[in-house]
Coordinates of C-alpha atoms in Angstrom, one line a residue:
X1 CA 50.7 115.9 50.2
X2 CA 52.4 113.5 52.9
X3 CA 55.4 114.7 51.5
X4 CA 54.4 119.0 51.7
X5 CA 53.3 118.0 55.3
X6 CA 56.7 116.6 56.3
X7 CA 58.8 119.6 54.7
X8 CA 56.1 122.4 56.0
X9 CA 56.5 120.8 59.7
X10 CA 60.2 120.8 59.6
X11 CA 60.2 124.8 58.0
X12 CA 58.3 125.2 61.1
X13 CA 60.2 122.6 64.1
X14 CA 63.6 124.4 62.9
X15 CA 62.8 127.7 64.6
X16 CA 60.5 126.3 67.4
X17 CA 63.4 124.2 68.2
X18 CA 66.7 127.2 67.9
X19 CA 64.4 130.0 69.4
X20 CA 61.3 129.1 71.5
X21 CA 62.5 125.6 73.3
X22 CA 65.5 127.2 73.6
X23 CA 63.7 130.3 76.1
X24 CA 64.7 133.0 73.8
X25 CA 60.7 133.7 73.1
X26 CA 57.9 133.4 75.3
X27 CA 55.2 131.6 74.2
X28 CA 52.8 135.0 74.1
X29 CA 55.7 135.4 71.1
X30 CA 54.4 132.7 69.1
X31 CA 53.7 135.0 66.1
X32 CA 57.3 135.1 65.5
X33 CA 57.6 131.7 63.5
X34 CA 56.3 134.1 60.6
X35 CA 59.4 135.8 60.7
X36 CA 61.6 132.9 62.0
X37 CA 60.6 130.2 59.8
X38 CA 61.9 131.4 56.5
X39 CA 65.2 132.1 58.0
X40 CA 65.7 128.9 59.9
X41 CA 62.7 127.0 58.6
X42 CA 63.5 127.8 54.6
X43 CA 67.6 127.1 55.6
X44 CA 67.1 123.6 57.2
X45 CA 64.6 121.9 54.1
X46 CA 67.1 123.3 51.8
X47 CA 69.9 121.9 53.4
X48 CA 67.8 118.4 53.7
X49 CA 66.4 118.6 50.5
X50 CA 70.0 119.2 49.1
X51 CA 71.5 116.3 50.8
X52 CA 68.6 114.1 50.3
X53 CA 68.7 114.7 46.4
X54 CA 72.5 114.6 46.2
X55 CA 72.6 110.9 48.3
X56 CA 74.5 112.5 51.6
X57 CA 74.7 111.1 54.4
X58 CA 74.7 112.8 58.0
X59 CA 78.0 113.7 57.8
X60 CA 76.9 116.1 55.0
X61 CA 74.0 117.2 56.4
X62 CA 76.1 118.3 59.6
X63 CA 79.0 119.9 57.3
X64 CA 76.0 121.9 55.9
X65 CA 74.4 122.6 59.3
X66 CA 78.1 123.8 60.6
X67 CA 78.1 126.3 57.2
X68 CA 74.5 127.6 58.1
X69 CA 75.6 128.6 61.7
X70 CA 79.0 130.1 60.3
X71 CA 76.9 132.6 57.7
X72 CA 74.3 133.3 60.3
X73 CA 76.3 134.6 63.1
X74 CA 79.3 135.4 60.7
X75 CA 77.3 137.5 58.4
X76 CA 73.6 137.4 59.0
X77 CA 73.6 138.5 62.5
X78 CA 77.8 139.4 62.7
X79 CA 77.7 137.9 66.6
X80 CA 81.1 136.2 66.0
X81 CA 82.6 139.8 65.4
X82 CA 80.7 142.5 67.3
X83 CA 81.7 143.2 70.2
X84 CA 79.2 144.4 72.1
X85 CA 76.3 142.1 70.3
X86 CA 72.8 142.5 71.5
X87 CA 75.0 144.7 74.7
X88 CA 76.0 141.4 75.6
X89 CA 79.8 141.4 75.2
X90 CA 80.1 138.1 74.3
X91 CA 83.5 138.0 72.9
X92 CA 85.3 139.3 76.2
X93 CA 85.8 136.0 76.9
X94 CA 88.6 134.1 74.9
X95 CA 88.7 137.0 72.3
X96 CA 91.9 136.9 69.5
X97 CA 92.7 140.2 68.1
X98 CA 94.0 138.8 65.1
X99 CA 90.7 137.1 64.0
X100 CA 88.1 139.7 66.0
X101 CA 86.0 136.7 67.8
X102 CA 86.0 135.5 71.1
X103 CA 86.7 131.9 71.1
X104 CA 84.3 130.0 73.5
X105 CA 81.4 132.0 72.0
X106 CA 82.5 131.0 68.4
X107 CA 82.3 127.5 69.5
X108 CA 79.5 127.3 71.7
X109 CA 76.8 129.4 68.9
X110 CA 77.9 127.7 65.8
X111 CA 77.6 124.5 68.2
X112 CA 73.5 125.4 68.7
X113 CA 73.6 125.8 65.5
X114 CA 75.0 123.1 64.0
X115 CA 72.8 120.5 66.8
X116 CA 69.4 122.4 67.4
X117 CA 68.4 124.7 64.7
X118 CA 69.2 122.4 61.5
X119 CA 70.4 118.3 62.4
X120 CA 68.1 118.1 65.6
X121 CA 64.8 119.1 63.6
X122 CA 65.8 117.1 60.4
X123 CA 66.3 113.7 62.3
X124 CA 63.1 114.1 64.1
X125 CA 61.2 114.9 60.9
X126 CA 62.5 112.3 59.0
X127 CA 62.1 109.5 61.6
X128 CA 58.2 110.9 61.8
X129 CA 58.1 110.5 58.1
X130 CA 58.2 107.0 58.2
X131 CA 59.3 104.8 54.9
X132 CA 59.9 108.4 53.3
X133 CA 62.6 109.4 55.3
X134 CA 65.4 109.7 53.2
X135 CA 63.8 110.5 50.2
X136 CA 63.1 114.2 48.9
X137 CA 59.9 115.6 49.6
X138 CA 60.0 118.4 47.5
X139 CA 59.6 118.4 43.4
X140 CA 61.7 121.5 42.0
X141 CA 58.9 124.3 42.4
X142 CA 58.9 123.7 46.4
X143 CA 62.9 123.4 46.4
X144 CA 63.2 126.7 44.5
X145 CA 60.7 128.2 47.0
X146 CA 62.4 126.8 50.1
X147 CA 65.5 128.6 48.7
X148 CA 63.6 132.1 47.7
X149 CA 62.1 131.8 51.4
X150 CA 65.9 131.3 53.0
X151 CA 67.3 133.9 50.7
X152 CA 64.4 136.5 51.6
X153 CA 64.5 135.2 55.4
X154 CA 68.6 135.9 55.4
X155 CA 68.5 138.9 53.9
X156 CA 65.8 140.3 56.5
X157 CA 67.8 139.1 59.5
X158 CA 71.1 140.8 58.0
X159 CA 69.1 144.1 57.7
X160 CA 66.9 144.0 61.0
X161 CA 70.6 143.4 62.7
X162 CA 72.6 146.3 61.2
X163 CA 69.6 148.6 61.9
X164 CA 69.5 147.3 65.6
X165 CA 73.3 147.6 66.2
X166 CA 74.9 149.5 63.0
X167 CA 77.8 147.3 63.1
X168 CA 79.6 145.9 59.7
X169 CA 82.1 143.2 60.0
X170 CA 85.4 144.5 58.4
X171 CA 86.1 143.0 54.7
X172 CA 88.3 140.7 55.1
X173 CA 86.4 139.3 58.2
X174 CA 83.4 139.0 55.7
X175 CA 85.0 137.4 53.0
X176 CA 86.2 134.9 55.1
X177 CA 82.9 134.0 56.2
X178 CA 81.9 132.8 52.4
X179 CA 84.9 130.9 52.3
X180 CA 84.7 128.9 54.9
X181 CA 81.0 128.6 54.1
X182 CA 81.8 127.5 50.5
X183 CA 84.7 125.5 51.7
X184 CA 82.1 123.7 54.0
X185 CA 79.9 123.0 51.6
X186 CA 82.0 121.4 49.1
X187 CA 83.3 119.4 51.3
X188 CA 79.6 117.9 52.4
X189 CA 79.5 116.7 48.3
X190 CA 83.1 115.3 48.7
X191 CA 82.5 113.0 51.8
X192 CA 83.4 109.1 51.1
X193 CA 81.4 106.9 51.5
X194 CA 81.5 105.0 54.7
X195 CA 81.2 101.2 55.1
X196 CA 79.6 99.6 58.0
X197 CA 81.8 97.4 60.0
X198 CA 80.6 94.0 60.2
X199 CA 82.8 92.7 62.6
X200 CA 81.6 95.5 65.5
X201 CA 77.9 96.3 66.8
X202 CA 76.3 98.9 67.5
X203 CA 76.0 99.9 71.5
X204 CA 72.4 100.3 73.0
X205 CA 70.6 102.9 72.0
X206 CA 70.2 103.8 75.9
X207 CA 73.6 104.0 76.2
X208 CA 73.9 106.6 73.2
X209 CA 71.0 108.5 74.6
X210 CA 72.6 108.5 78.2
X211 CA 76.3 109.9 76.5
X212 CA 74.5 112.2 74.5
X213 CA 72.8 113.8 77.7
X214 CA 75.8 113.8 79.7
X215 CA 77.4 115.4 76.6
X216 CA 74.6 117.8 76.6
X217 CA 75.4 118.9 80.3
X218 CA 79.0 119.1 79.6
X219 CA 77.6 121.7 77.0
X220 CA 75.6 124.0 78.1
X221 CA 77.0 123.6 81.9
X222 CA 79.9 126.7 81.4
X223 CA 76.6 129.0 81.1
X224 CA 74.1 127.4 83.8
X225 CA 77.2 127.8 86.7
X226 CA 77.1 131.5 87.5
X227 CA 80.3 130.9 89.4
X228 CA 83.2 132.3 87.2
X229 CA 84.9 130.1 84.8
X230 CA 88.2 129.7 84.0
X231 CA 89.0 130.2 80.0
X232 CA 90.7 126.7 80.1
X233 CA 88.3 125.4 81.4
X234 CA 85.0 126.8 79.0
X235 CA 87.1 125.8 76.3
X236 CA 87.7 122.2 77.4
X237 CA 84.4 121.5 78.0
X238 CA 82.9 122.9 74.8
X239 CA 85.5 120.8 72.4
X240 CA 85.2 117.7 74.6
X241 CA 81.5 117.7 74.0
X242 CA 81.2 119.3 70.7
X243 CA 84.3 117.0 69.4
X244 CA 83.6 113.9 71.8
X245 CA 80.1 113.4 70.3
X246 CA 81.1 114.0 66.8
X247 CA 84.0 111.4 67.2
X248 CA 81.4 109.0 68.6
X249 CA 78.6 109.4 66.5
X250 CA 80.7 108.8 63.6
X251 CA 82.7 105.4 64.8
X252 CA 78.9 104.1 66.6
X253 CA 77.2 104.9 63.0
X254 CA 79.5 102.9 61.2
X255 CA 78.5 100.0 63.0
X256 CA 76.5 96.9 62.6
X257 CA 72.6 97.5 63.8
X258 CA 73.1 101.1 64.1
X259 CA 69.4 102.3 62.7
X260 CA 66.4 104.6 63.5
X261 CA 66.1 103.7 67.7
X262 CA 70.5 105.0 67.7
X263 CA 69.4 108.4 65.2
X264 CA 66.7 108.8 67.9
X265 CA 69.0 108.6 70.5
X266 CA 71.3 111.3 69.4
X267 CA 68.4 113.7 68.6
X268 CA 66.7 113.1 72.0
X269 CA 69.4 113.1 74.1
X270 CA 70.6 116.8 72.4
X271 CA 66.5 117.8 72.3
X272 CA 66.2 117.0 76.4
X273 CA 69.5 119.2 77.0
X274 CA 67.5 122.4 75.2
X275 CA 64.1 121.0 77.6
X276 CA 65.9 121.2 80.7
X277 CA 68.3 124.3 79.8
X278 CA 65.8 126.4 78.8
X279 CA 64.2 126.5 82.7
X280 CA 67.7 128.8 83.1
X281 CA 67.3 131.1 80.6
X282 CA 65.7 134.2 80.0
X283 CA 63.4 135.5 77.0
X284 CA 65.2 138.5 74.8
X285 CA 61.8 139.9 75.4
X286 CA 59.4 141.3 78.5
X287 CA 57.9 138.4 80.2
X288 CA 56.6 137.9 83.7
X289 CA 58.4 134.7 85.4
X290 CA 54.6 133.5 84.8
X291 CA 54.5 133.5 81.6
X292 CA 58.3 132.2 81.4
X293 CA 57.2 129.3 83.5
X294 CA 54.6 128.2 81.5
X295 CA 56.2 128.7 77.9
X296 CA 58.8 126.3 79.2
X297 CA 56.9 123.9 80.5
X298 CA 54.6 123.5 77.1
X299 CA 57.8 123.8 74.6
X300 CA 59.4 121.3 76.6
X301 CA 56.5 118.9 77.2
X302 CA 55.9 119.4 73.4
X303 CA 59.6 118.2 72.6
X304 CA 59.3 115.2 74.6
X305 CA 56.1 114.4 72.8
X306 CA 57.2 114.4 69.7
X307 CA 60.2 112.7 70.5
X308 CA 58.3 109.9 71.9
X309 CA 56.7 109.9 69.0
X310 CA 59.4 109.6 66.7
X311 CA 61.2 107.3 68.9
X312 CA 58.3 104.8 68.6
X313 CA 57.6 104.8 65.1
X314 CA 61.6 104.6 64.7
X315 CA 61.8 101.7 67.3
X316 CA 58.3 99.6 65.3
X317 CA 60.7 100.0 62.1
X318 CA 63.4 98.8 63.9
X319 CA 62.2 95.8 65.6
X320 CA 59.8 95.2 62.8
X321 CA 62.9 94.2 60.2

């Protein structure tokens, strides 16, 4: 039952996480996890479950995150390649002919996708989870249901798109997508293994959390500035932070002492960006600025419970070893 719990509260932190903390739905919208929760909910204990059951480390589990965000905005939604998306023009900016997608918001969505709707959520479930944290929590019913419940939850998000925008990406746009998707995923099963160097320690879990934020504001900071941005300039900050951390996280992980308090770290430094970023965005649906104001305020004082929460049990484990 501990086990259900965990799974059923990650099904349901994926979407909270990617949609609500991130301002996109009020909290009067809260009856939307019904709908959002097999799409991102089902996605991210399948992809957890899978890596979990296969022995994968976080490495995988962020290869598969990356090929989640490449079929939902490649093919599920089609953002990377229409134009005029949700009438927001999003790939003005940077756009390559030859590919059909605008370069800083290819980067910048698969990005929130990758981070906050799958690797955030998992990291804080699993540290709440305790001694069961990298073990599977599903038996093979409640896998093959988490995958029905993704399947049905992609498939509804493909339609609902098309009927809102009737666009198609062309073929071979398509057919890249479930390449790279594939290619992704077999690459998550081929990862070495990775030995922990003895001779080099961890940094302070402070100092991780304190990169991570800054990270986080070199981020999102192209889209707070309403001042106009040079393309240079939106690129470099999206691949410094997007690349930085990844570069980071990998070398700091493969050191001595690197545990629970460090995974913490990562997640709450990258949870605290969406808490703070979200007071600068507006809901894709009607909302006074009351009700904005206050669904902000409880989705992010609920993030930084939970991470406290998880960062204490994770810090006990820690210091108790």
């Amino acid at each position: 039952m501990r086990r259900m719990i965990s799974a059923l509260g990650l099904a349901l932190l994926s979407p909270l996480i990617a949609e609500f903390l991130l301002g996109d739905f009020p909290i009067t919208h809260l009856f939307y996890l019904v709908l959002l929760a097999p799409t991102y909910g089902g996605a991210t204990v399948l992809i957890r479950e899978t890596a979990r059951r296969a022995g994968l480390g976080w490495p995988g589990i962020v290869l598969m995150a990356l090929a989640y965000g490449v079929l939902e905005e490649g093919i599920m939604t089609m953002s990377l390649f229409n134009p005029n998306f949700a009438g927001m023009r999003l790939l003005d900016s940077g756009y390559v002919p030859a590919l059909g997608i605008g370069v800083p918001w290819t980067l910048f969505v698969l990005g929130l996708h990758t981070v906050w709707s799958v690797s955030v959520p998992i990291a804080l479930a699993e540290e709440l989870a305790g001694e069961e944290r990298t073990t599977p929590w599903l038996g093979r019913v409640g896998l093959a249901v988490a995958a029905v419940l993704a399947v049905l939850g992609a498939a509804v998000t493909t339609y609902g798109t098309h009927q809102d925008n009737s666009f198609i990406a062309s073929v071979p746009q398509l057919v890249s997508v479930v390449v790279i998707v594939i290619a992704l995923v077999v690459l998550a099963f081929r990862m070495p293994r990775r030995t922990i160097r003895a001779d080099r320690q961890a940094p302070s879990p402070w100092l991780v959390f304190g990169v991570t934020l800054v990270a986080g504001v070199v981020f999102e900071i192209t889209l707070v500035v309403t001042v106009p941005t040079p393309l240079w300039l939106t690129l470099l900050t999206l691949v410094a932070s997007e690349a930085g951390m990844a570069v980071l996280a990998l070398t700091w992980s493969a050191r001595q002492g690197w545990d629970g308090r460090h995974r913490m770290a990562l997640a709450g430094g990258a949870l605290l960006t969406y808490v703070w970023h979200t007071f600068f965005t507006h809901p894709m649906v009607a909302a006074t600025p009351a009700v904005n104001l206050i669904s902000h305020l409880v989705f992010g004082l609920g993030a930084a419970l939970l991470l406290v929460l998880a960062a204490r049990r994770a810090w006990k484990r820690a210091t108790a070893s």
